[in-house]
XYZ file of C-alpha atoms in Angstrom:
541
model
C 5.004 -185.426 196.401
C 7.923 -183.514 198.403
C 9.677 -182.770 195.666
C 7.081 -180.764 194.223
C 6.485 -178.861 197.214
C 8.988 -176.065 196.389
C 7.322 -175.405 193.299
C 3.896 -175.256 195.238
C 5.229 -172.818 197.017
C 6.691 -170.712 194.213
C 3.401 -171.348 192.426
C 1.300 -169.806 195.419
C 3.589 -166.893 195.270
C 3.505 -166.284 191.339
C -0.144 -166.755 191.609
C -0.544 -163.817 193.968
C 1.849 -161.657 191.525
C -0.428 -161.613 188.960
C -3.564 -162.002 190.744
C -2.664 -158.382 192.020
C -3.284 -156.514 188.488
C -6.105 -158.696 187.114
C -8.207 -158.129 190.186
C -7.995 -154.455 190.006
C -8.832 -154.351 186.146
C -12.026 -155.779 187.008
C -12.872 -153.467 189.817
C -12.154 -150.164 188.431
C -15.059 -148.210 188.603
C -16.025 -149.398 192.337
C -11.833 -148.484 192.902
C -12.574 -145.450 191.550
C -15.752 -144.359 193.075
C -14.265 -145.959 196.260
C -10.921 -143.519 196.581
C -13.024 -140.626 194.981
C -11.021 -140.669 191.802
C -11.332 -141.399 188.025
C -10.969 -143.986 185.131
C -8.132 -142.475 184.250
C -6.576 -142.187 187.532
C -6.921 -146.328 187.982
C -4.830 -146.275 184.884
C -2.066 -144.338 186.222
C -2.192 -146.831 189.344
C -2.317 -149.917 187.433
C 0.503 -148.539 184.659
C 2.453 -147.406 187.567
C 2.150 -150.256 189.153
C 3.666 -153.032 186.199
C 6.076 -149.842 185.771
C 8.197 -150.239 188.903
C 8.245 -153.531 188.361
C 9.356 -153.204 184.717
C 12.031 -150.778 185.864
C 13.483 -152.028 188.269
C 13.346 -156.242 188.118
C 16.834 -156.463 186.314
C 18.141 -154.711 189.760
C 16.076 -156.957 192.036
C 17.588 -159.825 189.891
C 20.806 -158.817 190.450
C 20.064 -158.193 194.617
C 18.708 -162.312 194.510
C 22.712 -162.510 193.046
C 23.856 -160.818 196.391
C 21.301 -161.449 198.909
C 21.078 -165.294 197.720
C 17.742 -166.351 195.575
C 16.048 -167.548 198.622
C 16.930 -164.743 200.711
C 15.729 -162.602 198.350
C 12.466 -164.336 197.536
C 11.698 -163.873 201.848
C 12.378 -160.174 201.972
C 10.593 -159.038 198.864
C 7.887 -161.202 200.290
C 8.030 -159.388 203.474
C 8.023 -155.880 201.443
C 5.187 -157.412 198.958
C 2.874 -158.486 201.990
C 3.001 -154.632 203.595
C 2.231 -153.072 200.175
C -0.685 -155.423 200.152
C -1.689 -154.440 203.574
C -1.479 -150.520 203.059
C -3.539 -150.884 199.719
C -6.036 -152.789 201.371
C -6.772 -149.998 203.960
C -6.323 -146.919 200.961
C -8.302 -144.016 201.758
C -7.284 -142.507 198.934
C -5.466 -142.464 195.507
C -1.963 -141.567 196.218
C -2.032 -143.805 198.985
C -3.043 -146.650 196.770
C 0.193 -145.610 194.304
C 2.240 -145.654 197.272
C 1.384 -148.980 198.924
C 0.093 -150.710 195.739
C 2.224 -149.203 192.504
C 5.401 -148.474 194.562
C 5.335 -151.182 197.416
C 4.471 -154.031 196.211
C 6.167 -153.244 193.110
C 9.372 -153.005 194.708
C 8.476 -156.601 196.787
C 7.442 -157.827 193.389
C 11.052 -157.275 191.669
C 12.875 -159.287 194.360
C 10.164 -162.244 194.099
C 9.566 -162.645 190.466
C 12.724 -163.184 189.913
C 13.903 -165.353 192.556
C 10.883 -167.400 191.664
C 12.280 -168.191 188.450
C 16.233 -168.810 189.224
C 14.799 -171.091 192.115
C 12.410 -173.134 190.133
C 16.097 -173.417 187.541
C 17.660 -174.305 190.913
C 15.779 -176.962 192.207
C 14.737 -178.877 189.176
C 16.428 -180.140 186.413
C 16.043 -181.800 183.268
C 12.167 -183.117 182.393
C 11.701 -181.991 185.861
C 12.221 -178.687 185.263
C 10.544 -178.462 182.480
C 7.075 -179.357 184.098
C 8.020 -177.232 187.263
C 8.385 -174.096 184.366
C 4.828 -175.790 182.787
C 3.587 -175.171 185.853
C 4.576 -172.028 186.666
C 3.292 -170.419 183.366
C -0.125 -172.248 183.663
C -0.118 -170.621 186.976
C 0.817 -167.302 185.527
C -2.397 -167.741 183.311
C -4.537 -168.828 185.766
C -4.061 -165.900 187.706
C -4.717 -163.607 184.696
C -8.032 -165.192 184.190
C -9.368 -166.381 187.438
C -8.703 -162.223 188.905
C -11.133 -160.998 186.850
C -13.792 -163.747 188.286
C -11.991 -163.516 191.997
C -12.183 -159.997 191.915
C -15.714 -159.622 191.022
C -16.887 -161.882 193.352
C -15.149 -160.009 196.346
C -15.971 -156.731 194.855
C -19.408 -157.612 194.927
C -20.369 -158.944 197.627
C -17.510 -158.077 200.121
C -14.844 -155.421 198.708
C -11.974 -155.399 196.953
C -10.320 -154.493 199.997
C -10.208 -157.939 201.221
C -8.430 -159.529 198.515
C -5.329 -157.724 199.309
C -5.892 -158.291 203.026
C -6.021 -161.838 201.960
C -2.553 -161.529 200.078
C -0.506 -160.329 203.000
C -2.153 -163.379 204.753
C -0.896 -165.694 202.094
C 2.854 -164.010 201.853
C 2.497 -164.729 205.533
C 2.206 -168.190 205.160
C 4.157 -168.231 202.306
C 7.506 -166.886 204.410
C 6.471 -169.770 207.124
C 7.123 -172.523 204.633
C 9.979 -171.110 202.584
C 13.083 -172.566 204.415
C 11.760 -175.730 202.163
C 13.436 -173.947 199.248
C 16.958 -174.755 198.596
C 19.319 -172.326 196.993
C 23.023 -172.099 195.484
C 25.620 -170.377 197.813
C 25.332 -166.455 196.861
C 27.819 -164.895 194.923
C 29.211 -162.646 197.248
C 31.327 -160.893 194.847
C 28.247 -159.623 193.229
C 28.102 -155.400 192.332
C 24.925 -153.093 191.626
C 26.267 -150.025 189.603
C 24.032 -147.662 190.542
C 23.846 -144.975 187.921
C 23.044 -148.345 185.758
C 20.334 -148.275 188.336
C 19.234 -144.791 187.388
C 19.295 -145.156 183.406
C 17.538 -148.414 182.971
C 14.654 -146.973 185.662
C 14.546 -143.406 184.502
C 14.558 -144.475 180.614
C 11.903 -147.286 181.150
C 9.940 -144.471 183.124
C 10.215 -141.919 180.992
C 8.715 -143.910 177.739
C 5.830 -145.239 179.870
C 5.029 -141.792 181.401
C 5.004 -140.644 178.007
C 2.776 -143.219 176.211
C 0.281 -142.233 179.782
C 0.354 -139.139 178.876
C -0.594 -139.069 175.517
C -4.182 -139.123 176.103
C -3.896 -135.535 177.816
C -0.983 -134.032 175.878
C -1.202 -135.412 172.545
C 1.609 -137.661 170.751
C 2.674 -135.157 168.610
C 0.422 -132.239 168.282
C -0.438 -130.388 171.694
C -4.110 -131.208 173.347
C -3.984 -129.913 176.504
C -0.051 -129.336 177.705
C 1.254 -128.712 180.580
C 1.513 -124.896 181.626
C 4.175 -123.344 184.044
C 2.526 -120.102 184.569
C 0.760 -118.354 181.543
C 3.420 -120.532 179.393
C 1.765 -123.471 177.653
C 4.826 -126.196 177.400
C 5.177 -127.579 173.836
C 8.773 -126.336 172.642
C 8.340 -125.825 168.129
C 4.464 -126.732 168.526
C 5.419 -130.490 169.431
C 4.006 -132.381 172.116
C 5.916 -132.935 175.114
C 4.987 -136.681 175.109
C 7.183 -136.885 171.775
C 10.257 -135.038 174.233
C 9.880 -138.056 176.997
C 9.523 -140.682 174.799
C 12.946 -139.982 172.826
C 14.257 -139.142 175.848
C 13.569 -141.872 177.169
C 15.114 -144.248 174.603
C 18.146 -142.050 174.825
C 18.749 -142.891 177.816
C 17.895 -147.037 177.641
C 20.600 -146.275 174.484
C 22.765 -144.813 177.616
C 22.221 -147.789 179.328
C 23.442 -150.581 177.061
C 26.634 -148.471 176.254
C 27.271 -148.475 179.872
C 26.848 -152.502 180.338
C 29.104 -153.012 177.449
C 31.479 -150.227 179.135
C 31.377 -152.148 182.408
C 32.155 -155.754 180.928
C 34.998 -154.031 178.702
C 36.632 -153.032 181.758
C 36.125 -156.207 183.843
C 33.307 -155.110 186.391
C 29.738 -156.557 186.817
C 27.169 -154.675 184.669
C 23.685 -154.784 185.656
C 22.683 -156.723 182.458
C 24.733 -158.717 180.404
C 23.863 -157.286 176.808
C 25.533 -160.542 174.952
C 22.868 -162.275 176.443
C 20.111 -160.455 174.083
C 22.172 -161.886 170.987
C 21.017 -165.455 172.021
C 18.184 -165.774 169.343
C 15.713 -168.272 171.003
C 16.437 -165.966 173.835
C 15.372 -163.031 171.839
C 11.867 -164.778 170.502
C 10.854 -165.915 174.572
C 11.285 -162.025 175.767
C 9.483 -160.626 172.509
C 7.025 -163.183 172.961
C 6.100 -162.194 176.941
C 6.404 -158.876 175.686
C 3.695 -159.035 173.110
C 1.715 -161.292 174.971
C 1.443 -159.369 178.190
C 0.752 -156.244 176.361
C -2.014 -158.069 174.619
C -3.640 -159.318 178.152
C -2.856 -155.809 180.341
C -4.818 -154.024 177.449
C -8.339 -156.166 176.952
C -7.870 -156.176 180.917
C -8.109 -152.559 180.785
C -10.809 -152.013 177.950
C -13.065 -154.452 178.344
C -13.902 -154.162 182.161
C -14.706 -150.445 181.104
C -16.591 -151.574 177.946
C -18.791 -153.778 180.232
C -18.712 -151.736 183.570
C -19.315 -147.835 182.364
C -20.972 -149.048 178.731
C -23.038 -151.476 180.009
C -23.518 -150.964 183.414
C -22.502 -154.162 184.744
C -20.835 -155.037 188.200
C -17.551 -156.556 189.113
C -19.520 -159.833 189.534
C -21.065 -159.802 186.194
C -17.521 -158.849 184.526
C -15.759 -161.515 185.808
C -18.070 -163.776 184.724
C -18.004 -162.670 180.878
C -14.178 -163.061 181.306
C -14.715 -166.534 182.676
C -14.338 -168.482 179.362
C -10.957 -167.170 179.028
C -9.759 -168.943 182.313
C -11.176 -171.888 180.724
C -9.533 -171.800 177.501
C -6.054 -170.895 179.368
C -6.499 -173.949 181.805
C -7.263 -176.442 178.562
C -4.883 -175.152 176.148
C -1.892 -174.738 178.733
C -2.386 -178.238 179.741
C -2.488 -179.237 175.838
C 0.237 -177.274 175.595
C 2.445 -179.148 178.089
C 1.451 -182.571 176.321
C 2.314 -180.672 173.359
C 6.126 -180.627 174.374
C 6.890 -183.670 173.670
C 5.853 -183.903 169.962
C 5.780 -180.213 168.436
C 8.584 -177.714 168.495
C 8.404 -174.725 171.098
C 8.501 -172.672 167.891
C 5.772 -174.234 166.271
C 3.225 -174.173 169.750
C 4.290 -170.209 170.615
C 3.235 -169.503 166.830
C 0.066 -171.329 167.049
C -0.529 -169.715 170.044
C 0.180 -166.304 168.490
C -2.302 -167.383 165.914
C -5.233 -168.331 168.241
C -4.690 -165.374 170.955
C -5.147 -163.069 166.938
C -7.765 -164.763 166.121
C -10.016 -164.297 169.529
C -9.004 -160.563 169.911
C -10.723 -160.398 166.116
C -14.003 -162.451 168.083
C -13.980 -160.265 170.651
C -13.692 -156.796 168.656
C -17.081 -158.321 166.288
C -18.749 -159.028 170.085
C -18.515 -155.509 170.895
C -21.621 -153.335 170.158
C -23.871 -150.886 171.828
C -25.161 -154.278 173.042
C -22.915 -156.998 173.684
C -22.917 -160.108 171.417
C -22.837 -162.529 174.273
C -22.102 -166.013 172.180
C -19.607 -164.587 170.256
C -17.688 -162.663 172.869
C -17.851 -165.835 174.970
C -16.118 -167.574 172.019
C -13.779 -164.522 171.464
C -12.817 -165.126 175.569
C -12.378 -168.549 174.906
C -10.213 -168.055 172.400
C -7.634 -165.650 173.558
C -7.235 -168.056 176.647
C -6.103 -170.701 174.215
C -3.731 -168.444 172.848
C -2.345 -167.193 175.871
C -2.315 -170.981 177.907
C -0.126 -172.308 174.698
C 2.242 -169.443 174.895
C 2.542 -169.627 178.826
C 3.462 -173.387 178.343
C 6.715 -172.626 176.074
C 8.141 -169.593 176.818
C 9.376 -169.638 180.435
C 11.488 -172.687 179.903
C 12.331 -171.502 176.388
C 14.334 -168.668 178.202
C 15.784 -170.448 180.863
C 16.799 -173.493 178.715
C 18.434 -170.862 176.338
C 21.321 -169.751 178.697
C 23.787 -171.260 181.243
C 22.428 -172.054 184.525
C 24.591 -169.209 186.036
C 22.822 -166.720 183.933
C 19.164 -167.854 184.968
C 18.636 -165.118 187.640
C 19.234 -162.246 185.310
C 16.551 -164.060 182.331
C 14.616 -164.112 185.391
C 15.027 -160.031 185.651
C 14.832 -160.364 181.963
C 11.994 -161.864 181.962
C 9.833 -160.077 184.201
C 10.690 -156.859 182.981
C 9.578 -157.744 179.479
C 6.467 -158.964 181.106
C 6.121 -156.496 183.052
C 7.401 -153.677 180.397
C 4.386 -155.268 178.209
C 1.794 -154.883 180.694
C 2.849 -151.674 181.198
C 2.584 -150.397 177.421
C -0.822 -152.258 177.102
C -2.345 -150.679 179.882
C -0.891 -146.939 178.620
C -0.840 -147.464 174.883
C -3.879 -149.366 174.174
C -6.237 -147.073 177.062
C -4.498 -143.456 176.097
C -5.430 -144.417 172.055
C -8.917 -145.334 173.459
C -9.371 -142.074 174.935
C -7.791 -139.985 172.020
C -10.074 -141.850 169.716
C -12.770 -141.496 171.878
C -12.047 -137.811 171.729
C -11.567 -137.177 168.221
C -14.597 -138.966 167.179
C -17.020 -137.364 169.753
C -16.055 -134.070 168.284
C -16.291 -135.290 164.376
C -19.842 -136.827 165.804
C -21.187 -133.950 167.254
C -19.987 -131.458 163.913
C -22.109 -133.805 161.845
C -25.201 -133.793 164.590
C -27.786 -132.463 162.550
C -30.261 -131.662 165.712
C -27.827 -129.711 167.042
C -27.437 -125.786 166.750
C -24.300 -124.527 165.789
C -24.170 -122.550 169.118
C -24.777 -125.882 170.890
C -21.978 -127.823 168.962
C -19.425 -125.158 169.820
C -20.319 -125.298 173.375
C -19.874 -129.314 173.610
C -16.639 -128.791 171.699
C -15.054 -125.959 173.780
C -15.727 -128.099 176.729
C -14.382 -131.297 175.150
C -11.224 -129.284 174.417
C -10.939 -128.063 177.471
C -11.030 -130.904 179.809
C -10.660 -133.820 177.680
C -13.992 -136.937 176.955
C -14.453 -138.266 179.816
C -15.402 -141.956 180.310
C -18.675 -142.162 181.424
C -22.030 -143.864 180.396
C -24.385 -143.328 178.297
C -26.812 -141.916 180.732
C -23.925 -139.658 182.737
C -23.018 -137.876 179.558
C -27.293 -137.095 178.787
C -26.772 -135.793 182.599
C -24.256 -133.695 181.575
C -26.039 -131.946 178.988
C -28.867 -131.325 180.958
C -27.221 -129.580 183.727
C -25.807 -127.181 181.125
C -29.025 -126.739 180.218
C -28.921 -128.237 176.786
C -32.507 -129.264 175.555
C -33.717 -132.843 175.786
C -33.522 -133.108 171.978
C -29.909 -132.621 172.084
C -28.989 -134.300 175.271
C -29.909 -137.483 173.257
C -28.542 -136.606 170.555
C -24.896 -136.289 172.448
C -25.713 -139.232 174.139
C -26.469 -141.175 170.775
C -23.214 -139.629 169.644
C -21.186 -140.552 173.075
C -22.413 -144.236 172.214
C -21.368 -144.515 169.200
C -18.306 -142.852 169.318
C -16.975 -145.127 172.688
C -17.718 -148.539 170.602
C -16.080 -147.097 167.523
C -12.928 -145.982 169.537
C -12.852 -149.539 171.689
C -12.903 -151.512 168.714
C -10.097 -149.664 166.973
C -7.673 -149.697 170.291
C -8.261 -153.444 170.310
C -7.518 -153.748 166.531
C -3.928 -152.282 167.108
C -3.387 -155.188 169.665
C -4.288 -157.169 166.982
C -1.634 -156.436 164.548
C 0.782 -156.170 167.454
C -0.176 -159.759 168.064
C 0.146 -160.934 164.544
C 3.533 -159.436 164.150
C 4.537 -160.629 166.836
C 4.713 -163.737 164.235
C 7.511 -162.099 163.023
C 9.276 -162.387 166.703
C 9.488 -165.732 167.282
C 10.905 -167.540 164.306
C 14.100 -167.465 166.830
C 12.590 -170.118 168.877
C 13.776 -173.348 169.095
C 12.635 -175.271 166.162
C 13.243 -178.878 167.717
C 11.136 -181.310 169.725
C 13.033 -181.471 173.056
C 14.073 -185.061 173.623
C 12.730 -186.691 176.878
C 15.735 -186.768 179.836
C 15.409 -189.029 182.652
C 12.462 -190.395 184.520
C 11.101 -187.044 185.904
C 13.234 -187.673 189.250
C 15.810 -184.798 188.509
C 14.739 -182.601 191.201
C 17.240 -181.815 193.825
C 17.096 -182.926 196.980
C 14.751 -180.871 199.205
């Protein structure tokens, strides 16, 4: 058993990584009503949050080059465990995006990858390919016992005490680390800094964007930004469109200065050559689509059964619970799997399955919720998701040298991360345009309504945006305008229908996403990987 006990201990700490995100998701309206703030706020916070780790993990794999993996691993521990502590004791919103979306972040881009280049380090052959097993069944355990974790502490504590509880367990977590063994750091290891600046700024730029899309528009102006009496939407465009290209233009920016760095002999921050590696390629597209897949029913479907329904943390987590159990199953069949299917032909079956559930779960949702078959649905995208998270994190690492595992490990989290990040923004700001859009067509066609009525509901939807709110809240609404009871239910009728309509079409674009991701992954390794040794490669510990 002691040579497992490093990758316990990496485990425990890539547990805690993702617990962080999937425990929020399922307590966003108590969050919310907790720090005094909105839906939408929580999704700036929990965007932000896989943000800075998106944009910045290729640097914090590139510190784990300088500091030394293991060094690394302890301080962003250190940093991770006092973001967890000042989110825990929030009063407020910006002070849960400082300690939660910016702290922990930051702790969060030296750890995740460090946890990868270590698990490389101290395992090898069939060794390290359970100790990577491992480590993505973790990953998916994490994603689907936070929702269950969550609402249980939410409920009958508060969510406050699961991130007390995570600076407790980075706590023990530094105590036992000095376990971990580690290469000799490459001292002659360089950050270029304005590499620093474009790879952060263009990853933040396109996210910020995509947030803001649900406020400003994607291409035609909503509700711009003003500076003064001037509304800001330069030729009658958007400015989301403006950020968004800007964005890539500056990612563009980026790569030309890694390949102008390597041309002249210095370190860039990424090697680019390393994207040409094919299977390579298919692992990163694969965590990207998958992750994006995960952050966005995380998002939707804790507000489809929180503010639509009306049901607790508690009762959320449990309707997520059959996806923990699928995930658990399928990534243990998925290991087995290994050793007589290709990692090609298990990430594409997996692509299949996770499709196929997110299809389940869009026929589940309804004004009221088709238990069996959303249970099913659950079930189903955990399959998917535990056969991809048994393939892909030793697909990347077994597609490079060994020297080049700590910057897949940067590579890999900030696809992960990068995904998350789009799910949450993409998938929630269509939700709310869609939401929008079809509220207004709703209430034009209400035939109880008076015209004078309709244009009243629709300069105030145009004005501030549909909020997300139950059923009941929006009646509320109407009658403290002073709207009649006949056509408070009729806007609440409309509200209804309008939120399932939008959800389901949101979750249908992660749908095709997922089935193109298809598409992706033919660059996989199409080979059963032949058995190596007896399973007693680990190093020394």
């Amino acid at each position: 058993m002691r040579k497992w006990f490093v990758i316990v201990i990496l485990a425990v700490s890539q547990f805690v990584m993702v617990l962080d995100s999937t425990v929020m998701n399922v307590s966003i309206s108590t969050v919310a009503k907790d720090l005094d703030t909105t839906i939408t706020g929580m999704q700036a916070a929990i965007t932000f949050y896989t943000l800075t780790m998106a944009a910045f993990m290729l640097t914090g794999g590139k510190f784990g080059d300088l500091l030394g993996r293991a060094r690394a691993f302890k301080i962003g521990s250190v940093i991770y465990g006092i973001g967890s502590l000042l989110t825990a004791l929030s009063p407020n919103l910006p002070v849960l995006l400082f300690g939660w979306s910016l702290v922990e972040g930051l702790g969060a881009v030296l750890v995740i990858p460090a946890i990868a280049a270590l698990a490389a380090v101290n395992y090898t052959g069939k060794a390290r390919v359970t100790a990577f097993s491992i480590l993505g069944a973790v990953t998916g355990l994490a994603a689907a016992v936070g929702p269950l974790i969550g609402g249980l502490v939410t409920t009958y504590l508060s969510w406050r005490y699961v991130f007390a509880a995570e600076t407790v367990v980075m706590i023990g977590v530094l105590l036992v680390s000095g376990r971990i063994k580690d290469d000799e750091r490459n001292r002659e290891t360089r950050i270029d800094p304005l590499s620093v600046l474009l790879s952060a700024g263009g990853m933040a730029l396109v996210v910020f964007g995509v947030l803001q899309s649900k406020t400003w528009g994607w291409l035609k102006p909503l509700n711009p930004p003003e500076i003064g009496d001037r509304t800001i939407a330069p030729l009658g465009v958007s400015p989301v469109a403006y950020l968004i290209l800007f964005g890539v233009v500056v990612l563009w920016l980026f790569v030309i200065r890694q390949r102008a760095l390597a041309d002249s002999g210095r370190q860039p921050l990424l090697n680019v050559d390393l994207l040409r590696v094919g299977a390579l390629r298919g692992g990163l597209s694969g965590f990207l689509v998958q992750y994006f897949a995960i952050a966005a029913l995380f998002f939707v479907v804790p507000v489809y059964l929180q503010t639509m329904l009306g049901k607790d943390a508690m009762q959320t987590g449990l309707k997520i619970l059959p996806l923990s159990a699928g995930l658990v199953v399928f990534s243990a069949i998925g290991s087995w799997l290994t050793a007589h299917r290709s990692t090609r032909f298990i990430a594409r079956l997996g692509q299949v399955v996770m499709a196929a559930g997110i299809l389940f779960t869009i026929g589940a949702i309804e004004p009221a919720l088709r238990g069996w078959l959303f249970a099913i649905g659950m079930f189903v995208v955990g399959a998917g998701f535990g056969l991809l998270a048994s393939q892909l994190g030793n697909a990347n690492m077994s597609a490079v040298k060994e020297s080049d595992t700590s910057e897949v490990g940067g590579l890999q989290g900030t696809f992960q991360n990068l995904g998350s990040s789009f799910g949450t923004a993409v998938v929630g700001s269509v939700f709310i345009l869609l939401l929008g859009s079809g509220f207004t067509t709703s209430i034009e066609d209400a035939q109880s309504l008076s015209p004078s009525q309709k244009q009243q509901i629709i300069a105030t939807v145009n004005d501030a945006g549909v909020p997300i709110i139950s059923e009941s809240e929006a009646i509320a609404l109407v009658d403290q305008s002073g709207g009649s009871q006949e056509a408070s239910a009729e806007v609440g009728r409309v509200y209804a229908d309008s939120q399932i309509d939008a959800l389901k079409q949101a979750l249908f674009i992660v749908f095709v996403l997922t089935v193109l991701s298809l598409f992706l992954s033919r660059r996989l390794p199409d080979r059963v990987a032949a058995p190596t040794g007896t399973g007693n490669e680990a190093r020394s510990n």
